[in-house]
GROMACS .gro file of C-alpha atoms in nm:
model
  501
    1MET     CA    1   2.724   8.094  13.429
    2THR     CA    2   2.920   8.122  13.112
    3ALA     CA    3   2.956   8.461  12.962
    4VAL     CA    4   2.802   8.507  12.618
    5HIS     CA    5   3.012   8.707  12.376
    6SER     CA    6   2.881   8.870  12.060
    7PRO     CA    7   3.070   8.775  11.748
    8GLY     CA    8   3.314   9.043  11.645
    9MET     CA    9   3.313   9.217  11.987
   10PRO     CA   10   3.657   9.247  12.137
   11ARG     CA   11   3.696   9.110  12.479
   12ILE     CA   12   3.969   9.085  12.741
   13GLU     CA   13   4.056   8.737  12.880
   14ASP     CA   14   4.345   8.674  13.122
   15GLY     CA   15   4.511   8.999  13.017
   16GLU     CA   16   4.473   8.929  12.654
   17LEU     CA   17   4.264   9.108  12.376
   18VAL     CA   18   4.071   8.846  12.194
   19SER     CA   19   3.962   8.925  11.829
   20THR     CA   20   3.677   8.736  11.662
   21ASN     CA   21   3.518   8.730  11.325
   22PRO     CA   22   3.185   8.933  11.334
   23ALA     CA   23   3.002   8.682  11.110
   24THR     CA   24   3.120   8.346  11.254
   25GLY     CA   25   3.259   8.429  11.595
   26ALA     CA   26   3.578   8.236  11.505
   27GLU     CA   27   3.885   8.352  11.689
   28ALA     CA   28   4.132   8.555  11.482
   29GLY     CA   29   4.399   8.604  11.748
   30ARG     CA   30   4.502   8.691  12.104
   31PHE     CA   31   4.733   8.971  12.201
   32ALA     CA   32   4.872   9.088  12.529
   33VAL     CA   33   4.697   9.410  12.660
   34ALA     CA   34   4.941   9.686  12.708
   35THR     CA   35   4.954   9.855  13.048
   36PRO     CA   36   5.056  10.224  13.084
   37ASP     CA   37   5.405  10.102  13.176
   38ASP     CA   38   5.414   9.884  12.865
   39VAL     CA   39   5.315  10.183  12.647
   40ALA     CA   40   5.590  10.402  12.809
   41ARG     CA   41   5.851  10.132  12.751
   42ALA     CA   42   5.739  10.090  12.389
   43VAL     CA   43   5.787  10.462  12.340
   44GLU     CA   44   6.127  10.460  12.499
   45ARG     CA   45   6.241  10.176  12.282
   46GLY     CA   46   6.104  10.372  11.990
   47ARG     CA   47   6.315  10.674  12.080
   48GLU     CA   48   6.632  10.468  12.064
   49ALA     CA   49   6.528  10.285  11.752
   50GLY     CA   50   6.424  10.613  11.589
   51LEU     CA   51   6.776  10.760  11.632
   52TRP     CA   52   6.916  10.463  11.439
   53TRP     CA   53   6.638  10.479  11.178
   54ALA     CA   54   6.684  10.863  11.125
   55GLY     CA   55   7.062  10.793  11.103
   56LEU     CA   56   7.007  10.570  10.793
   57GLY     CA   57   6.920  10.878  10.598
   58PHE     CA   58   6.674  10.908  10.319
   59ALA     CA   59   6.848  10.649  10.098
   60GLY     CA   60   6.881  10.390  10.366
   61ARG     CA   61   6.509  10.424  10.473
   62LYS     CA   62   6.402  10.419  10.112
   63GLU     CA   63   6.582  10.084  10.052
   64ARG     CA   64   6.414   9.931  10.362
   65LEU     CA   65   6.067  10.072  10.293
   66LEU     CA   66   6.088   9.939   9.931
   67ARG     CA   67   6.171   9.592  10.058
   68TRP     CA   68   5.867   9.616  10.295
   69ARG     CA   69   5.660   9.720   9.997
   70ALA     CA   70   5.790   9.411   9.805
   71LEU     CA   71   5.704   9.175  10.085
   72LEU     CA   72   5.350   9.308  10.112
   73ALA     CA   73   5.318   9.263   9.737
   74HIS     CA   74   5.434   8.904   9.747
   75GLU     CA   75   5.204   8.832  10.044
   76ILE     CA   76   4.907   9.033   9.951
   77THR     CA   77   4.676   8.739   9.937
   78THR     CA   78   4.777   8.624  10.280
   79LEU     CA   79   4.720   8.968  10.421
   80ALA     CA   80   4.372   8.996  10.247
   81GLU     CA   81   4.274   8.654  10.387
   82LEU     CA   82   4.365   8.770  10.727
   83SER     CA   83   4.148   9.085  10.684
   84ASN     CA   84   3.871   8.849  10.585
   85LYS     CA   85   3.918   8.615  10.881
   86GLU     CA   86   3.926   8.895  11.134
   87GLY     CA   87   3.699   9.174  11.004
   88GLY     CA   88   3.483   8.981  10.757
   89LYS     CA   89   3.581   9.200  10.467
   90PRO     CA   90   3.545   9.014  10.129
   91VAL     CA   91   3.892   8.898  10.014
   92ALA     CA   92   3.869   9.090   9.676
   93GLU     CA   93   3.788   9.413   9.868
   94ALA     CA   94   4.080   9.348  10.104
   95ILE     CA   95   4.313   9.296   9.808
   96ILE     CA   96   4.214   9.635   9.658
   97GLU     CA   97   4.273   9.800   9.991
   98ALA     CA   98   4.623   9.642  10.018
   99VAL     CA   99   4.718   9.755   9.660
  100SER     CA  100   4.650  10.114   9.766
  101ALA     CA  101   4.855  10.068  10.077
  102ILE     CA  102   5.152   9.925   9.882
  103GLU     CA  103   5.126  10.226   9.639
  104HIS     CA  104   5.166  10.461   9.939
  105ILE     CA  105   5.460  10.285  10.079
  106ASP     CA  106   5.628  10.310   9.734
  107TRP     CA  107   5.552  10.681   9.691
  108ALA     CA  108   5.655  10.782  10.037
  109ALA     CA  109   5.979  10.602  10.018
  110ARG     CA  110   6.066  10.750   9.675
  111ASN     CA  111   5.964  11.114   9.749
  112ALA     CA  112   6.079  11.169  10.112
  113ARG     CA  113   6.411  11.327  10.026
  114ARG     CA  114   6.261  11.558   9.760
  115VAL     CA  115   5.994  11.691  10.005
  116LEU     CA  116   6.173  11.684  10.341
  117GLY     CA  117   6.557  11.701  10.252
  118PRO     CA  118   6.769  12.003  10.324
  119ARG     CA  119   6.750  12.267  10.065
  120ARG     CA  120   6.865  12.622  10.024
  121MET     CA  121   6.592  12.890  10.015
  122ARG     CA  122   6.604  13.230   9.835
  123SER     CA  123   6.729  13.519  10.049
  124ARG     CA  124   6.566  13.864  10.042
  125LEU     CA  125   6.742  14.196   9.976
  126VAL     CA  126   6.690  14.333  10.328
  127LEU     CA  127   6.895  14.045  10.466
  128ALA     CA  128   7.102  13.975  10.153
  129GLU     CA  129   7.411  13.908  10.367
  130PHE     CA  130   7.255  13.586  10.505
  131SER     CA  131   7.185  13.262  10.326
  132ALA     CA  132   6.864  13.070  10.414
  133HIS     CA  133   6.819  12.692  10.455
  134LEU     CA  134   6.531  12.460  10.529
  135GLU     CA  135   6.494  12.107  10.635
  136TYR     CA  136   6.234  11.879  10.802
  137GLN     CA  137   6.359  11.687  11.107
  138PRO     CA  138   6.166  11.381  11.240
  139TYR     CA  139   5.955  11.409  11.560
  140GLY     CA  140   6.134  11.099  11.697
  141VAL     CA  141   5.846  10.871  11.784
  142VAL     CA  142   5.502  10.902  11.620
  143GLY     CA  143   5.194  10.743  11.791
  144MET     CA  144   4.940  10.608  11.543
  145ILE     CA  145   4.588  10.504  11.643
  146GLY     CA  146   4.426  10.310  11.362
  147PRO     CA  147   4.070  10.223  11.256
  148TRP     CA  148   3.908   9.898  11.198
  149ASN     CA  149   3.725   9.959  10.860
  150TYR     CA  150   4.047   9.980  10.654
  151PRO     CA  151   4.297   9.828  10.885
  152VAL     CA  152   4.571   9.819  10.619
  153LEU     CA  153   4.536  10.117  10.396
  154THR     CA  154   4.443  10.383  10.656
  155PRO     CA  155   4.717  10.320  10.911
  156VAL     CA  156   4.990  10.261  10.634
  157GLY     CA  157   4.880  10.593  10.486
  158SER     CA  158   5.025  10.753  10.798
  159ILE     CA  159   5.279  10.492  10.902
  160ALA     CA  160   5.466  10.478  10.570
  161TYR     CA  161   5.491  10.849  10.563
  162ALA     CA  162   5.607  10.884  10.922
  163LEU     CA  163   5.875  10.615  10.864
  164ALA     CA  164   5.993  10.770  10.548
  165ALA     CA  165   6.032  11.101  10.731
  166GLY     CA  166   6.265  10.927  10.979
  167ASN     CA  167   6.037  10.864  11.275
  168ALA     CA  168   5.984  10.542  11.475
  169VAL     CA  169   5.615  10.442  11.499
  170VAL     CA  170   5.417  10.305  11.802
  171PHE     CA  171   5.087  10.172  11.651
  172LYS     CA  172   4.772  10.100  11.844
  173PRO     CA  173   4.545   9.905  11.603
  174SER     CA  174   4.174   9.907  11.650
  175GLU     CA  175   4.069   9.657  11.905
  176TYR     CA  176   3.848   9.510  11.627
  177THR     CA  177   4.150   9.435  11.410
  178PRO     CA  178   4.455   9.377  11.617
  179ALA     CA  179   4.563   9.068  11.416
  180VAL     CA  180   4.593   9.269  11.094
  181GLY     CA  181   4.789   9.546  11.283
  182GLN     CA  182   5.024   9.296  11.432
  183TRP     CA  183   5.077   9.134  11.100
  184LEU     CA  184   5.184   9.468  10.957
  185VAL     CA  185   5.432   9.517  11.237
  186ASP     CA  186   5.574   9.169  11.208
  187SER     CA  187   5.614   9.198  10.836
  188PHE     CA  188   5.814   9.516  10.876
  189ALA     CA  189   6.037   9.348  11.133
  190ARG     CA  190   6.130   9.089  10.875
  191VAL     CA  191   6.293   9.355  10.668
  192VAL     CA  192   6.408   9.578  10.954
  193PRO     CA  193   6.510   9.331  11.229
  194GLU     CA  194   6.785   9.539  11.387
  195HIS     CA  195   6.571   9.774  11.605
  196PRO     CA  196   6.199   9.805  11.702
  197VAL     CA  197   6.136  10.093  11.460
  198PHE     CA  198   5.771  10.000  11.415
  199GLN     CA  199   5.592   9.852  11.723
  200ALA     CA  200   5.234   9.759  11.806
  201ILE     CA  201   5.051   9.797  12.142
  202HIS     CA  202   4.709   9.635  12.195
  203GLY     CA  203   4.406   9.703  12.403
  204LEU     CA  204   4.092   9.915  12.426
  205GLY     CA  205   4.052  10.295  12.435
  206ASP     CA  206   4.249  10.331  12.756
  207VAL     CA  207   4.561  10.209  12.578
  208GLY     CA  208   4.509  10.473  12.311
  209ALA     CA  209   4.472  10.739  12.590
  210SER     CA  210   4.810  10.613  12.732
  211LEU     CA  211   4.977  10.655  12.399
  212CYS     CA  212   4.841  11.009  12.372
  213ARG     CA  213   4.997  11.084  12.714
  214SER     CA  214   5.318  10.888  12.664
  215GLY     CA  215   5.544  11.177  12.537
  216VAL     CA  216   5.542  11.086  12.173
  217GLY     CA  217   5.637  11.361  11.925
  218LYS     CA  218   5.301  11.357  11.749
  219VAL     CA  219   4.980  11.150  11.737
  220ALA     CA  220   4.805  11.048  11.414
  221PHE     CA  221   4.446  10.933  11.467
  222THR     CA  222   4.177  10.789  11.237
  223GLY     CA  223   3.845  10.706  11.378
  224SER     CA  224   3.513  10.866  11.482
  225THR     CA  225   3.466  11.242  11.543
  226ALA     CA  226   3.376  11.170  11.899
  227THR     CA  227   3.694  10.975  11.968
  228ALA     CA  228   3.888  11.241  11.777
  229ARG     CA  229   3.784  11.498  12.035
  230LYS     CA  230   3.893  11.271  12.318
  231VAL     CA  231   4.242  11.216  12.153
  232MET     CA  232   4.282  11.581  12.102
  233ALA     CA  233   4.182  11.658  12.467
  234ALA     CA  234   4.437  11.403  12.593
  235CYS     CA  235   4.713  11.539  12.369
  236ALA     CA  236   4.637  11.895  12.475
  237GLU     CA  237   4.756  11.824  12.824
  238SER     CA  238   5.119  11.805  12.693
  239LEU     CA  239   5.073  12.017  12.382
  240THR     CA  240   5.141  11.706  12.177
  241PRO     CA  241   5.047  11.798  11.816
  242VAL     CA  242   4.784  11.577  11.652
  243LEU     CA  243   4.662  11.478  11.309
  244LEU     CA  244   4.292  11.387  11.306
  245GLU     CA  245   4.106  11.209  11.027
  246ALA     CA  246   3.760  11.175  11.163
  247GLY     CA  247   3.415  11.088  11.031
  248GLY     CA  248   3.239  11.185  10.710
  249LYS     CA  249   2.904  11.222  10.546
  250ASP     CA  250   3.006  11.260  10.186
  251ALA     CA  251   2.782  11.372   9.917
  252MET     CA  252   2.758  11.296   9.550
  253ILE     CA  253   2.605  11.548   9.300
  254VAL     CA  254   2.466  11.430   8.965
  255ASP     CA  255   2.419  11.721   8.727
  256ALA     CA  256   2.193  11.725   8.418
  257ASP     CA  257   2.474  11.646   8.172
  258ALA     CA  258   2.613  11.351   8.368
  259ASP     CA  259   2.667  11.005   8.214
  260LEU     CA  260   2.403  10.828   8.424
  261ASP     CA  261   2.531  10.477   8.368
  262LYS     CA  262   2.878  10.567   8.493
  263ALA     CA  263   2.733  10.781   8.770
  264ALA     CA  264   2.510  10.497   8.894
  265GLU     CA  265   2.798  10.246   8.884
  266ALA     CA  266   3.027  10.481   9.081
  267CYS     CA  267   2.743  10.567   9.329
  268VAL     CA  268   2.685  10.203   9.415
  269TRP     CA  269   3.056  10.138   9.456
  270GLY     CA  270   3.128  10.450   9.639
  271GLY     CA  271   2.824  10.408   9.886
  272LEU     CA  272   2.819  10.031   9.936
  273THR     CA  273   3.177   9.917   9.916
  274ASN     CA  274   3.295   9.758  10.242
  275ALA     CA  275   2.928   9.740  10.343
  276GLY     CA  276   2.925  10.115  10.353
  277GLN     CA  277   3.185  10.124  10.627
  278THR     CA  278   3.397  10.390  10.466
  279CYS     CA  279   3.470  10.736  10.598
  280ILE     CA  280   3.477  10.874  10.251
  281GLY     CA  281   3.187  10.656  10.141
  282ILE     CA  282   2.898  10.823   9.956
  283GLU     CA  283   2.611  10.845  10.198
  284ARG     CA  284   2.406  11.121  10.035
  285VAL     CA  285   2.318  11.181   9.665
  286TYR     CA  286   2.171  11.490   9.519
  287ALA     CA  287   2.046  11.446   9.157
  288VAL     CA  288   1.903  11.727   8.960
  289GLU     CA  289   1.537  11.717   8.857
  290PRO     CA  290   1.583  11.630   8.481
  291VAL     CA  291   1.781  11.317   8.558
  292TYR     CA  292   1.657  11.211   8.897
  293ASP     CA  293   1.418  10.926   8.806
  294ALA     CA  294   1.645  10.778   8.540
  295PHE     CA  295   1.937  10.789   8.781
  296VAL     CA  296   1.753  10.625   9.072
  297ALA     CA  297   1.636  10.340   8.843
  298LYS     CA  298   1.999  10.273   8.734
  299VAL     CA  299   2.114  10.272   9.094
  300LEU     CA  300   1.850  10.033   9.195
  301GLU     CA  301   1.922   9.797   8.901
  302ARG     CA  302   2.292   9.771   9.014
  303ALA     CA  303   2.247   9.778   9.398
  304GLY     CA  304   1.982   9.508   9.378
  305LYS     CA  305   2.228   9.263   9.223
  306LEU     CA  306   2.477   9.280   9.511
  307THR     CA  307   2.521   8.972   9.727
  308VAL     CA  308   2.574   8.975  10.102
  309GLY     CA  309   2.736   8.711  10.318
  310ALA     CA  310   3.049   8.557  10.462
  311GLY     CA  311   3.111   8.316  10.173
  312GLU     CA  312   3.363   8.358   9.893
  313GLY     CA  313   3.233   8.585   9.623
  314ALA     CA  314   2.991   8.792   9.840
  315ASP     CA  315   3.000   9.165   9.744
  316LEU     CA  316   2.927   9.285  10.098
  317GLY     CA  317   3.048   9.125  10.420
  318PRO     CA  318   2.915   9.166  10.775
  319ILE     CA  319   2.910   9.486  10.980
  320THR     CA  320   3.243   9.469  11.149
  321MET     CA  321   3.150   9.660  11.470
  322PRO     CA  322   2.828   9.504  11.614
  323SER     CA  323   2.710   9.820  11.786
  324GLN     CA  324   2.702  10.002  11.449
  325ILE     CA  325   2.410   9.788  11.339
  326GLU     CA  326   2.170   9.970  11.589
  327ILE     CA  327   2.293  10.307  11.442
  328ILE     CA  328   2.217  10.189  11.092
  329ARG     CA  329   1.877  10.053  11.200
  330ARG     CA  330   1.789  10.383  11.378
  331HIS     CA  331   1.877  10.590  11.067
  332ILE     CA  332   1.662  10.378  10.843
  333ASP     CA  333   1.364  10.373  11.086
  334ASP     CA  334   1.385  10.749  11.144
  335ALA     CA  335   1.403  10.823  10.769
  336ILE     CA  336   1.090  10.620  10.703
  337ALA     CA  337   0.905  10.763  11.010
  338ARG     CA  338   0.969  11.108  10.873
  339GLY     CA  339   0.819  11.036  10.533
  340GLY     CA  340   1.110  10.877  10.350
  341ARG     CA  341   1.063  10.562  10.144
  342ALA     CA  342   1.280  10.268  10.104
  343VAL     CA  343   1.292  10.175   9.733
  344LEU     CA  344   1.538   9.898   9.815
  345GLY     CA  345   1.593   9.728  10.141
  346GLY     CA  346   1.455   9.902  10.442
  347PRO     CA  347   1.409   9.803  10.803
  348GLU     CA  348   1.400   9.426  10.695
  349ALA     CA  349   1.749   9.470  10.540
  350VAL     CA  350   1.895   9.473  10.891
  351GLN     CA  351   1.974   9.108  10.957
  352PRO     CA  352   2.269   9.103  11.200
  353PRO     CA  353   2.559   9.062  11.149
  354TYR     CA  354   2.457   9.184  10.792
  355VAL     CA  355   2.273   9.483  10.645
  356LYS     CA  356   2.151   9.443  10.287
  357PRO     CA  357   2.186   9.740  10.056
  358THR     CA  358   1.916  10.006  10.134
  359ILE     CA  359   1.827  10.298   9.907
  360LEU     CA  360   1.612  10.566  10.061
  361VAL     CA  361   1.426  10.854   9.885
  362ASP     CA  362   1.217  11.159   9.991
  363VAL     CA  363   1.416  11.168  10.317
  364PRO     CA  364   1.399  11.511  10.497
  365GLU     CA  365   1.720  11.700  10.522
  366ASP     CA  366   1.709  11.725  10.904
  367SER     CA  367   1.682  11.355  10.954
  368ALA     CA  368   1.949  11.136  11.110
  369ALA     CA  369   2.007  10.952  10.782
  370VAL     CA  370   2.112  11.285  10.617
  371ARG     CA  371   2.281  11.460  10.908
  372GLU     CA  372   2.464  11.184  11.085
  373GLU     CA  373   2.731  10.940  10.976
  374THR     CA  374   2.557  10.602  10.908
  375PHE     CA  375   2.856  10.395  10.828
  376GLY     CA  376   2.644  10.124  10.669
  377PRO     CA  377   2.522  10.008  10.315
  378THR     CA  378   2.265  10.281  10.290
  379LEU     CA  379   2.221  10.573  10.045
  380THR     CA  380   1.973  10.861  10.048
  381ILE     CA  381   1.900  11.004   9.700
  382THR     CA  382   1.735  11.344   9.690
  383ARG     CA  383   1.578  11.529   9.405
  384VAL     CA  384   1.709  11.879   9.376
  385ARG     CA  385   1.622  12.184   9.161
  386ASP     CA  386   1.975  12.240   9.030
  387ALA     CA  387   2.335  12.220   9.103
  388ASP     CA  388   2.335  12.527   9.328
  389ASP     CA  389   2.068  12.360   9.539
  390ALA     CA  390   2.274  12.038   9.554
  391VAL     CA  391   2.585  12.224   9.671
  392ALA     CA  392   2.389  12.402   9.937
  393ARG     CA  393   2.258  12.078  10.077
  394ALA     CA  394   2.586  11.899  10.046
  395ASN     CA  395   2.761  12.168  10.249
  396ALA     CA  396   2.493  12.195  10.519
  397VAL     CA  397   2.638  11.916  10.746
  398PRO     CA  398   2.928  11.972  10.994
  399TYR     CA  399   3.140  11.698  10.813
  400GLY     CA  400   3.373  11.787  10.528
  401LEU     CA  401   3.583  11.493  10.419
  402GLY     CA  402   3.532  11.408  10.048
  403GLY     CA  403   3.266  11.422   9.779
  404SER     CA  404   3.192  11.351   9.422
  405VAL     CA  405   3.044  11.524   9.122
  406PHE     CA  406   2.911  11.372   8.801
  407GLY     CA  407   2.862  11.610   8.504
  408ARG     CA  408   3.053  11.774   8.216
  409GLN     CA  409   3.036  12.149   8.169
  410ARG     CA  410   3.015  12.262   8.537
  411ALA     CA  411   3.153  11.959   8.718
  412VAL     CA  412   3.490  12.123   8.808
  413ALA     CA  413   3.320  12.447   8.925
  414ILE     CA  414   3.080  12.243   9.131
  415ALA     CA  415   3.356  12.027   9.291
  416ARG     CA  416   3.548  12.329   9.398
  417ARG     CA  417   3.247  12.461   9.583
  418LEU     CA  418   3.205  12.153   9.789
  419ARG     CA  419   3.315  12.215  10.148
  420SER     CA  420   3.545  11.914  10.166
  421GLY     CA  421   3.916  11.815  10.169
  422MET     CA  422   3.881  11.618   9.850
  423SER     CA  423   3.648  11.594   9.554
  424ALA     CA  424   3.625  11.333   9.278
  425ILE     CA  425   3.479  11.426   8.929
  426ASN     CA  426   3.309  11.151   8.744
  427SER     CA  427   3.437  10.891   8.996
  428THR     CA  428   3.405  10.821   9.365
  429LEU     CA  429   3.677  10.762   9.632
  430THR     CA  430   3.956  10.779   9.385
  431PHE     CA  431   4.154  11.037   9.577
  432VAL     CA  432   4.235  10.796   9.860
  433GLY     CA  433   4.447  10.592   9.623
  434MET     CA  434   4.623  10.880   9.457
  435SER     CA  435   4.949  10.894   9.661
  436THR     CA  436   5.043  11.229   9.510
  437LEU     CA  437   4.750  11.410   9.666
  438PRO     CA  438   4.692  11.517  10.031
  439PHE     CA  439   4.408  11.340  10.217
  440GLY     CA  440   4.205  11.496  10.498
  441GLY     CA  441   3.902  11.689  10.590
  442VAL     CA  442   3.760  12.007  10.741
  443GLY     CA  443   3.504  12.074  11.018
  444ASP     CA  444   3.400  11.756  11.210
  445SER     CA  445   3.604  11.548  10.970
  446GLY     CA  446   3.921  11.665  11.141
  447PHE     CA  447   4.237  11.848  11.024
  448GLY     CA  448   4.590  11.771  10.908
  449ARG     CA  449   4.670  11.570  10.592
  450VAL     CA  450   4.815  11.227  10.513
  451HIS     CA  451   4.940  11.122  10.164
  452GLY     CA  452   5.132  11.333   9.916
  453ASP     CA  453   5.382  11.606   9.986
  454ASP     CA  454   5.158  11.756  10.255
  455GLY     CA  455   5.135  11.415  10.426
  456LEU     CA  456   5.514  11.377  10.446
  457ARG     CA  457   5.544  11.728  10.592
  458GLU     CA  458   5.295  11.635  10.864
  459PHE     CA  459   5.566  11.391  11.007
  460GLY     CA  460   5.863  11.632  11.006
  461ARG     CA  461   5.923  11.955  11.197
  462SER     CA  462   6.037  12.239  10.974
  463LYS     CA  463   6.382  12.362  11.084
  464ALA     CA  464   6.485  12.703  10.945
  465VAL     CA  465   6.858  12.809  10.949
  466THR     CA  466   7.022  13.138  10.843
  467ARG     CA  467   7.394  13.172  10.792
  468ARG     CA  468   7.598  13.492  10.753
  469ARG     CA  469   7.781  13.498  10.423
  470GLY     CA  470   7.930  13.847  10.431
  471PRO     CA  471   7.922  14.186  10.617
  472SER     CA  472   7.606  14.380  10.652
  473LEU     CA  473   7.588  14.678  10.410
  474LEU     CA  474   7.286  14.802  10.602
  475PRO     CA  475   7.324  14.666  10.952
  476ALA     CA  476   6.978  14.630  11.111
  477MET     CA  477   6.988  14.362  11.374
  478THR     CA  478   7.257  14.515  11.591
  479PHE     CA  479   7.284  14.795  11.848
  480GLU     CA  480   7.601  14.904  11.659
  481ARG     CA  481   7.395  15.061  11.375
  482THR     CA  482   7.422  15.435  11.326
  483PRO     CA  483   7.153  15.692  11.263
  484ALA     CA  484   7.279  15.733  10.911
  485GLN     CA  485   7.247  15.363  10.848
  486VAL     CA  486   6.888  15.355  10.984
  487GLY     CA  487   6.817  15.646  10.742
  488ARG     CA  488   6.944  15.439  10.449
  489ILE     CA  489   6.728  15.148  10.557
  490VAL     CA  490   6.424  15.374  10.554
  491LYS     CA  491   6.501  15.502  10.208
  492LEU     CA  492   6.556  15.141  10.081
  493VAL     CA  493   6.220  15.025  10.236
  494LYS     CA  494   6.042  15.313  10.077
  495LEU     CA  495   6.202  15.241   9.731
  496MET     CA  496   6.133  14.865   9.756
  497TYR     CA  497   5.791  14.853   9.912
  498GLY     CA  498   5.645  15.200   9.884
  499ARG     CA  499   5.454  15.132   9.560
  500GLY     CA  500   5.109  14.969   9.561
  501HIS     CA  501   5.193  14.706   9.297
   0.00000   0.00000   0.00000
């Protein structure tokens, strides 16, 4: 009997991972599945390559990374078309994703020396005879486990920073998008052919587990909260440090003085782009009573115009991971069963491999559609008394990745109160493309940061050095000190620190 394979579901055939398009089932590529020994060898090659790469210094790495950036810019359409071929993402969406990735490569390359390079630190009076120095040294090899929903931007947001910091990278792309992951590795090898500084290993979750246990210096993971816990547990066995960017259930708050047209436009984009398959996608909206009805009407007008399909020009493509469709279906069904209403879409919107835009109102706060990550083109819009009520509801879930606030007078104050790693004011999702800002979450959304100065520091170990520059006037750290010298130290401490201001 011939096995039946669902389009988009990764499968193993004769030791190869087979990747297919979730809408058409067309094959996107085949890649050798890595064994534990293969992973170990890749890490060992990475150690040797990393020594050479680190030896290039910041200037040498910058020059190579900028050449990689230029190659991606020249071939951006090719990369976007591959994302469409493998994951079903509309080409226009894939181009926007690649633009952000290119920007992150550029910023990391240009700023690594400033953030991580050796610098002299100020000494303090108690140890004035010593100078202080700080630098950030690479981990050697960083293991990167990437997601399928943004297979270019998200991994590059770690990979570029790890490379700029002087590390080699062993990358395990999602089994749903191995072709895109391999393309990134191959493109880098075209500008850095000397050593395998950036390698890919392919397979299912067991390959990621092998990478966690392979002795890499650090693991950076992006994916679901459930898998993040498994990654952390595997890394804990060897005390391998981890950077975890997990799920989200981001909220948008619409205050009474918001520009409703702009809020509705941003809401539809932030909630439905990439068919809602976005960790920082807006899934919950809280609109205050005075503007609720008008806001919902404007959202429906825009969301109702979106097109869904595999053809050129479609706004929303298929659901990349087939199993996610049942989660989306369950959330919609549960919301309606508990008294919610679908004012757009609804249960009939679930038409595998697609889900049409669905807007739900009057959904209870304890329902799955409000509490759990849906990862589909659905939005719950809830009427709230005021901004305080909205903040309390937004913060009531265990996730804390991003969020959005639309308003004027109180928008900044509201954004600061959101329990999240990032907030956007009068926009949605914009912080992910801002290379100068750190990106990451709290709670069930993980910990650690990529992007910005903090993102660079995640991929370097701080190394502190003190150096004697003269004799000790008040020797403290020696058994040769005298009682009189200890007495002078006591007087100095009281003089310096004995006041309360």
